[in-house]
Amino acid sequence: KMAVEFVDDQEMREAQRDYLDFLDDDQDQGIYQSKVRQMISENKSRLIVNLNDLRRRNEQRAAKLLNNAFEELLAFQRALKDLVASIDATYAKQHEEFFIGLEGSFGSKHVSPRTLTSRLLGSMVCLEGIVTKCSLVRPKVVRSVHYCPATKKTMERKYTDMTSLDAFPSSAIYPTKDEENNPLETEFGLSIYKDHQTITVQEMPEKAPAGQLPRSVDIILDNDLVDVVKPGDRTQVIGTYRCLPGKKGGFTSGTFRTIMIACHVKQMSKEVSHYFSADDVAKIKSFCRTRSKNSFDQLARSLAPSIHGHEYIKKAILCMLLGGVEKVLENGSRIRGDINVLLIGDPSVAKSQLLRYVLHTAPRAIPTTGRGSSGVGLTAAVTTDQETGTAFHTLRQHKKPEAIISNLRKTLGQVKVSE
């Protein structure tokens, strides 16, 4: 056992030395030296490292960081603390820990909640999806300080759990007496806490197989990562994937709950507001001048031009696409300005063709059958239009509408896209 501990400690020191050589890159381009100095000047404690830079300098260490994430990330963070201490010793003492966030190419470890399987446990993964749920931000005690009035001494106690990198879970017993049974008083002001939040990320609806419920994964955010995202955001989370043993009646059960412990959170492209060039604006103005009387009819005829007739239906779809003006009455009640359209007709009268045209015309539209789609999966995936404040679900025909009417009512009856 002693030999194993010595080997592990030796490997940890070797890894720490490699990471310190990578960060202390004055002899190379000095990129990370300047990043660390910038982090200190901005009073931050997390450094974002690009995996591609690490591969270029030390490919073997980058591979180990992906496959043996917990030990390697701990060594990386210790190396960062050593470098910060050499640059600014007082700043290093002010912070209990320094953190490493990763970005770059993850290869086969770039996954979605559906492809996050047991083979990736203990690895560093990059996960993409939509945030569906965020818990409250709560403080978690890291170190408590206790004062004994009888002996006039203070004692400290550190706490770790399964989400910690560097230790096994500590006992959850909170000290109230010292070794001689003298009562202890907790010094709350001197104790150290960290922010803690759990979010749920669901796979993107366009990547989910048709007719299957979208899958999700729980992610733990700590310290500066809390409140970075909100429900409805498309996000990319980099972190370590691990399992937490579940206990029932004091015994560990055979099934384990899996979570991700995030080290970096990136918001993917938020909905980009449409940019109209000067030519586009000129064309719109000339169209309004030349078609001032029948512009609405002309726009309706231009909707799905390959389908003849159906002028009244096309006008209704155009109104749905453009959106209306929301009215707020004096008593506070609200009349929404957007409409829902339900197309009912014989087979082969171009219902699906009109629906497909809307799907390809509207920049934010999601096709779904309603069957096998949860209300959360539909609402989380929709983002509102910057100009009109509208978003669209295009729903295909159903053989048994009564079986899914509750799902459709959630979706169609919404007056605002939930956040």
XYZ file of C-alpha atoms in Angstrom:
419
model
C 0.000 0.000 0.000
C 2.853 2.376 0.861
C 4.510 1.609 -2.491
C 1.279 2.336 -4.388
C 0.827 5.660 -2.557
C 4.448 6.598 -3.307
C 4.017 5.800 -7.031
C 0.753 7.780 -7.157
C 2.382 10.732 -5.399
C 5.356 10.566 -7.765
C 3.043 10.501 -10.809
C 1.096 13.451 -9.396
C 4.286 15.487 -8.948
C 5.436 14.591 -12.470
C 2.062 15.652 -13.929
C 2.162 18.872 -11.903
C 5.658 19.614 -13.249
C 4.521 19.012 -16.862
C 1.538 21.339 -16.463
C 3.693 24.004 -14.819
C 6.103 23.826 -17.785
C 3.118 24.289 -20.110
C 1.715 27.297 -18.215
C 5.103 28.937 -17.633
C 5.642 29.488 -21.370
C 7.964 32.490 -21.379
C 10.373 30.574 -23.625
C 7.559 29.863 -26.128
C 5.029 32.611 -26.953
C 4.120 33.609 -23.393
C 0.374 33.199 -24.088
C -0.557 31.551 -20.801
C 1.818 33.675 -18.724
C -0.067 36.751 -19.930
C -3.436 34.977 -19.411
C -2.523 34.192 -15.800
C -1.450 37.802 -15.199
C -4.732 38.998 -16.743
C -6.667 36.584 -14.494
C -4.913 38.071 -11.443
C -5.581 41.655 -12.565
C -9.299 40.853 -13.096
C -9.500 39.194 -9.648
C -10.614 35.849 -11.097
C -9.701 32.304 -10.130
C -10.430 30.323 -13.326
C -8.042 30.020 -16.279
C -9.376 28.798 -19.640
C -6.907 26.492 -21.418
C -7.213 25.364 -25.037
C -6.631 21.617 -25.392
C -5.093 22.128 -28.833
C -2.310 24.247 -27.268
C -1.627 21.487 -24.733
C -1.534 18.862 -27.512
C 0.989 20.945 -29.418
C 3.303 21.133 -26.392
C 2.659 17.752 -24.721
C 0.396 15.343 -26.603
C 0.744 12.514 -24.073
C -0.331 14.743 -21.179
C -3.357 16.017 -23.161
C -4.500 12.417 -23.779
C -4.138 11.610 -20.065
C -6.126 14.731 -19.157
C -9.054 13.503 -21.272
C -8.985 9.886 -20.049
C -7.973 10.294 -16.391
C -9.695 13.590 -15.740
C -9.840 13.788 -11.935
C -6.178 13.230 -11.049
C -4.877 15.179 -14.053
C -7.178 18.164 -13.471
C -6.123 18.248 -9.809
C -2.440 18.317 -10.850
C -3.218 21.044 -13.420
C -4.945 23.209 -10.781
C -2.077 22.745 -8.323
C 0.372 23.795 -11.052
C -1.737 26.909 -11.686
C -1.674 27.756 -7.968
C 2.134 27.364 -7.929
C 2.471 29.709 -10.914
C 0.118 32.304 -9.362
C 2.102 32.100 -6.098
C 5.350 32.786 -7.986
C 3.789 35.830 -9.718
C 1.757 37.259 -6.811
C 2.076 35.448 -3.474
C -0.525 37.578 -1.652
C -3.153 36.918 -4.360
C -2.507 33.159 -4.129
C -3.136 33.264 -0.354
C -6.425 35.156 -0.792
C -7.964 32.298 -2.817
C -8.483 28.813 -1.440
C -8.351 27.219 -4.913
C -7.664 28.069 -8.545
C -9.564 26.365 -11.338
C -8.850 25.226 -14.887
C -11.503 25.427 -17.611
C -10.970 23.616 -20.913
C -11.964 24.318 -24.503
C -10.868 23.103 -27.937
C -11.246 19.786 -29.802
C -12.527 16.796 -27.835
C -12.897 14.274 -30.690
C -14.915 11.211 -29.648
C -15.569 12.821 -26.246
C -17.740 15.526 -27.858
C -21.149 14.099 -26.924
C -24.849 14.765 -26.383
C -26.918 13.478 -23.423
C -27.946 10.467 -25.579
C -24.367 9.421 -26.388
C -23.062 9.981 -22.850
C -22.486 6.329 -21.888
C -20.724 4.399 -19.117
C -17.472 4.097 -21.121
C -16.959 7.848 -20.562
C -17.109 7.669 -16.746
C -14.032 9.333 -15.271
C -13.291 11.142 -18.552
C -13.338 14.781 -19.556
C -16.250 15.318 -21.956
C -17.742 18.172 -23.961
C -21.545 18.064 -23.940
C -23.995 20.107 -26.015
C -27.663 20.601 -25.295
C -30.433 22.882 -24.090
C -30.789 23.908 -20.438
C -34.242 22.865 -19.222
C -33.974 23.347 -15.471
C -31.818 25.356 -13.051
C -31.839 24.910 -9.298
C -31.435 27.748 -6.812
C -27.885 28.870 -6.057
C -27.064 27.652 -2.565
C -23.923 28.023 -0.436
C -21.955 24.868 0.329
C -19.552 24.939 3.285
C -15.924 24.283 2.323
C -14.239 25.026 5.638
C -15.837 25.757 9.005
C -14.084 27.560 11.873
C -14.993 26.787 15.498
C -14.025 28.656 18.680
C -13.853 27.060 22.114
C -14.554 29.626 24.903
C -13.150 27.286 27.584
C -9.699 26.782 26.024
C -9.784 29.982 23.910
C -8.603 28.011 20.875
C -9.964 27.840 17.357
C -10.184 24.753 15.196
C -10.876 24.286 11.484
C -12.679 21.537 9.659
C -12.653 20.934 5.878
C -15.543 19.304 4.062
C -15.419 17.329 0.814
C -17.993 15.261 -1.036
C -18.182 13.135 -4.191
C -18.035 16.261 -6.357
C -14.583 17.205 -5.016
C -11.508 16.430 -7.110
C -8.868 15.964 -4.455
C -10.396 13.880 -1.685
C -12.847 11.221 -0.678
C -16.077 12.357 0.978
C -15.489 13.600 4.512
C -17.761 12.841 7.422
C -20.898 14.958 7.403
C -20.871 15.240 11.210
C -20.688 18.887 12.246
C -18.418 19.381 15.305
C -20.191 20.790 18.386
C -17.683 19.659 21.052
C -13.911 19.300 21.133
C -11.918 16.270 22.347
C -12.449 17.229 25.997
C -16.215 17.696 25.531
C -15.995 21.485 25.703
C -18.758 23.193 23.658
C -17.704 24.835 20.385
C -19.076 28.030 18.825
C -19.127 28.305 15.041
C -17.507 31.431 13.612
C -19.714 31.878 10.555
C -17.854 34.972 9.373
C -14.519 33.140 9.214
C -15.938 30.006 7.569
C -15.531 29.588 3.808
C -18.417 28.721 1.481
C -18.818 28.189 -2.253
C -21.800 28.737 -4.534
C -23.404 25.540 -5.771
C -26.050 24.959 -8.457
C -27.445 21.980 -10.370
C -28.739 22.342 -13.932
C -30.380 19.840 -16.276
C -29.298 19.803 -19.923
C -31.466 18.096 -22.543
C -30.428 17.021 -26.022
C -31.334 19.322 -28.885
C -34.634 18.421 -30.579
C -33.120 18.503 -34.069
C -30.567 15.854 -33.015
C -33.021 13.575 -31.186
C -34.338 10.544 -33.126
C -37.871 11.037 -34.423
C -40.596 9.893 -32.059
C -38.321 9.392 -29.035
C -38.293 11.338 -25.805
C -35.284 13.658 -25.478
C -32.726 12.592 -22.881
C -31.117 14.789 -20.254
C -28.212 14.854 -17.804
C -27.649 16.668 -14.493
C -24.662 19.013 -14.285
C -23.137 20.545 -11.152
C -21.862 24.129 -11.331
C -19.667 25.606 -8.605
C -18.166 28.996 -7.728
C -18.003 31.390 -10.707
C -19.949 29.066 -13.065
C -23.299 29.464 -11.280
C -26.001 31.518 -13.027
C -24.052 31.567 -16.300
C -26.953 29.936 -18.177
C -30.727 29.988 -17.823
C -33.466 27.599 -19.029
C -33.825 27.704 -22.808
C -30.155 28.489 -23.532
C -28.233 26.322 -25.964
C -25.017 25.575 -24.166
C -21.754 23.661 -24.375
C -20.521 22.275 -21.057
C -17.033 20.856 -20.523
C -16.511 18.786 -17.406
C -15.772 15.445 -15.783
C -18.348 12.660 -15.934
C -18.685 10.579 -12.797
C -21.135 8.408 -10.891
C -22.476 8.890 -7.376
C -23.325 5.716 -5.426
C -26.944 5.595 -4.353
C -27.662 4.454 -0.803
C -30.869 2.791 0.330
C -31.245 1.923 3.997
C -27.533 2.407 4.642
C -26.462 0.019 1.861
C -25.018 1.039 -1.500
C -27.352 -0.092 -4.267
C -26.175 -1.487 -7.596
C -27.512 1.450 -9.607
C -25.514 4.660 -9.675
C -26.620 8.192 -10.410
C -24.405 9.838 -13.014
C -23.594 13.546 -13.082
C -21.223 15.940 -14.798
C -19.020 18.294 -12.784
C -18.497 21.338 -14.999
C -15.175 23.135 -15.356
C -16.228 25.446 -18.204
C -19.601 26.557 -19.609
C -19.971 28.219 -23.000
C -23.160 29.615 -24.469
C -23.552 28.485 -28.051
C -24.617 30.979 -30.700
C -27.518 32.903 -29.260
C -30.170 33.739 -31.810
C -28.553 36.242 -34.110
C -30.818 39.148 -34.939
C -31.263 39.435 -38.675
C -29.040 41.931 -40.371
C -30.601 43.804 -43.280
C -28.137 45.233 -45.768
C -28.698 48.597 -47.482
C -29.791 46.746 -50.664
C -32.388 44.756 -48.704
C -33.828 47.927 -47.168
C -33.946 49.628 -50.601
C -35.777 46.620 -52.118
C -38.289 46.556 -49.249
C -38.987 50.284 -49.668
C -39.416 49.996 -53.455
C -41.779 47.017 -52.981
C -43.881 49.069 -50.531
C -44.026 52.008 -52.958
C -44.990 49.956 -56.016
C -47.387 47.628 -54.180
C -48.768 50.047 -51.607
C -52.408 49.035 -52.190
C -52.162 45.270 -52.499
C -48.900 44.450 -50.681
C -50.689 42.037 -48.306
C -52.269 40.127 -51.214
C -48.939 40.027 -53.045
C -47.118 38.669 -49.976
C -49.834 36.046 -49.457
C -49.553 34.935 -53.111
C -45.755 34.756 -52.723
C -46.161 32.304 -49.835
C -45.599 28.769 -51.190
C -45.920 29.938 -54.829
C -45.824 26.364 -56.157
C -49.262 25.737 -54.594
C -52.164 27.223 -56.554
C -55.093 28.889 -54.782
C -55.750 28.705 -51.032
C -55.462 32.527 -50.823
C -57.414 32.766 -47.573
C -55.288 30.061 -45.897
C -52.078 31.681 -47.139
C -53.165 35.009 -45.637
C -53.752 33.289 -42.281
C -50.299 31.673 -42.405
C -48.744 35.035 -43.345
C -50.400 36.664 -40.313
C -49.010 33.885 -38.135
C -45.494 34.372 -39.553
C -45.513 38.155 -39.154
C -47.134 38.279 -35.715
C -49.415 41.000 -34.430
C -49.469 43.695 -31.755
C -49.969 42.616 -28.177
C -52.602 44.623 -26.271
C -52.418 45.232 -22.532
C -55.728 46.526 -21.160
C -56.091 48.964 -18.260
C -57.171 46.211 -15.871
C -53.899 44.348 -16.568
C -55.313 41.601 -18.776
C -53.435 40.848 -21.960
C -54.635 40.047 -25.476
C -51.934 38.288 -27.419
C -51.141 39.441 -30.910
C -50.016 36.130 -32.394
C -52.289 33.367 -33.648
C -52.216 29.596 -33.956
C -53.274 27.976 -37.230
C -54.940 24.565 -37.472
C -55.232 23.182 -41.012
C -57.985 20.609 -41.535
C -58.700 19.204 -44.974
C -58.938 16.223 -47.299
C -55.805 14.240 -48.162
C -53.545 15.732 -50.856
C -54.717 19.341 -50.633
C -51.163 20.579 -49.842
C -51.472 20.860 -46.050
C -48.040 19.329 -45.509
C -46.529 21.394 -48.328
C -47.703 24.626 -46.700
C -46.361 23.381 -43.381
C -42.999 22.542 -44.974
C -42.809 26.003 -46.532
C -43.345 27.627 -43.115
C -40.693 25.339 -41.658
C -38.106 26.479 -44.208
C -39.160 30.152 -44.244
C -39.297 30.918 -40.522
C -35.768 31.116 -39.076
C -36.990 29.630 -35.776
C -39.343 26.733 -36.413
C -39.364 23.198 -35.032
C -41.172 20.281 -36.693
C -42.779 17.739 -34.377
C -45.525 15.154 -34.486
C -46.560 15.812 -30.885
C -46.339 12.047 -30.412
C -43.387 11.196 -28.170
C -42.422 14.827 -27.607
C -42.566 16.153 -24.097
C -43.833 19.633 -23.383
C -40.388 20.509 -21.996
C -38.688 19.293 -25.159
C -40.847 21.545 -27.268
C -40.771 24.679 -25.169
C -37.087 24.585 -24.253
C -36.018 24.402 -27.869
C -37.824 27.503 -29.093
C -36.239 30.943 -29.059
C -38.157 34.085 -29.846
C -37.707 36.303 -32.860
C -35.959 39.581 -31.996
C -38.208 41.652 -34.266
C -41.691 40.253 -33.676
C -41.260 38.286 -30.451
C -42.738 35.166 -32.058
C -41.633 31.564 -32.477
C -43.240 28.637 -34.272
C -44.018 24.982 -33.746
C -45.028 23.187 -36.939
C -47.114 20.169 -35.948
C -47.839 17.303 -38.324
C -51.206 15.552 -38.677
C -52.334 13.007 -36.064
C -54.431 9.875 -36.334
C -55.569 10.039 -32.698
C -55.556 13.668 -31.569
C -57.409 12.851 -28.343
C -54.414 10.850 -27.077
C -52.030 13.810 -27.316
C -54.366 16.756 -26.820
C -52.741 17.654 -23.477
C -49.314 17.983 -25.115
C -50.673 20.165 -27.894
C -52.594 22.354 -25.487
C -49.343 23.085 -23.641
C -47.629 24.034 -26.855
C -50.334 25.859 -28.812
C -51.889 27.603 -25.828
C -48.683 29.272 -24.783
C -48.766 33.009 -25.186
C -45.072 33.426 -24.456
C -42.094 31.199 -24.962
C -41.089 30.007 -21.511
C -37.691 30.955 -20.141
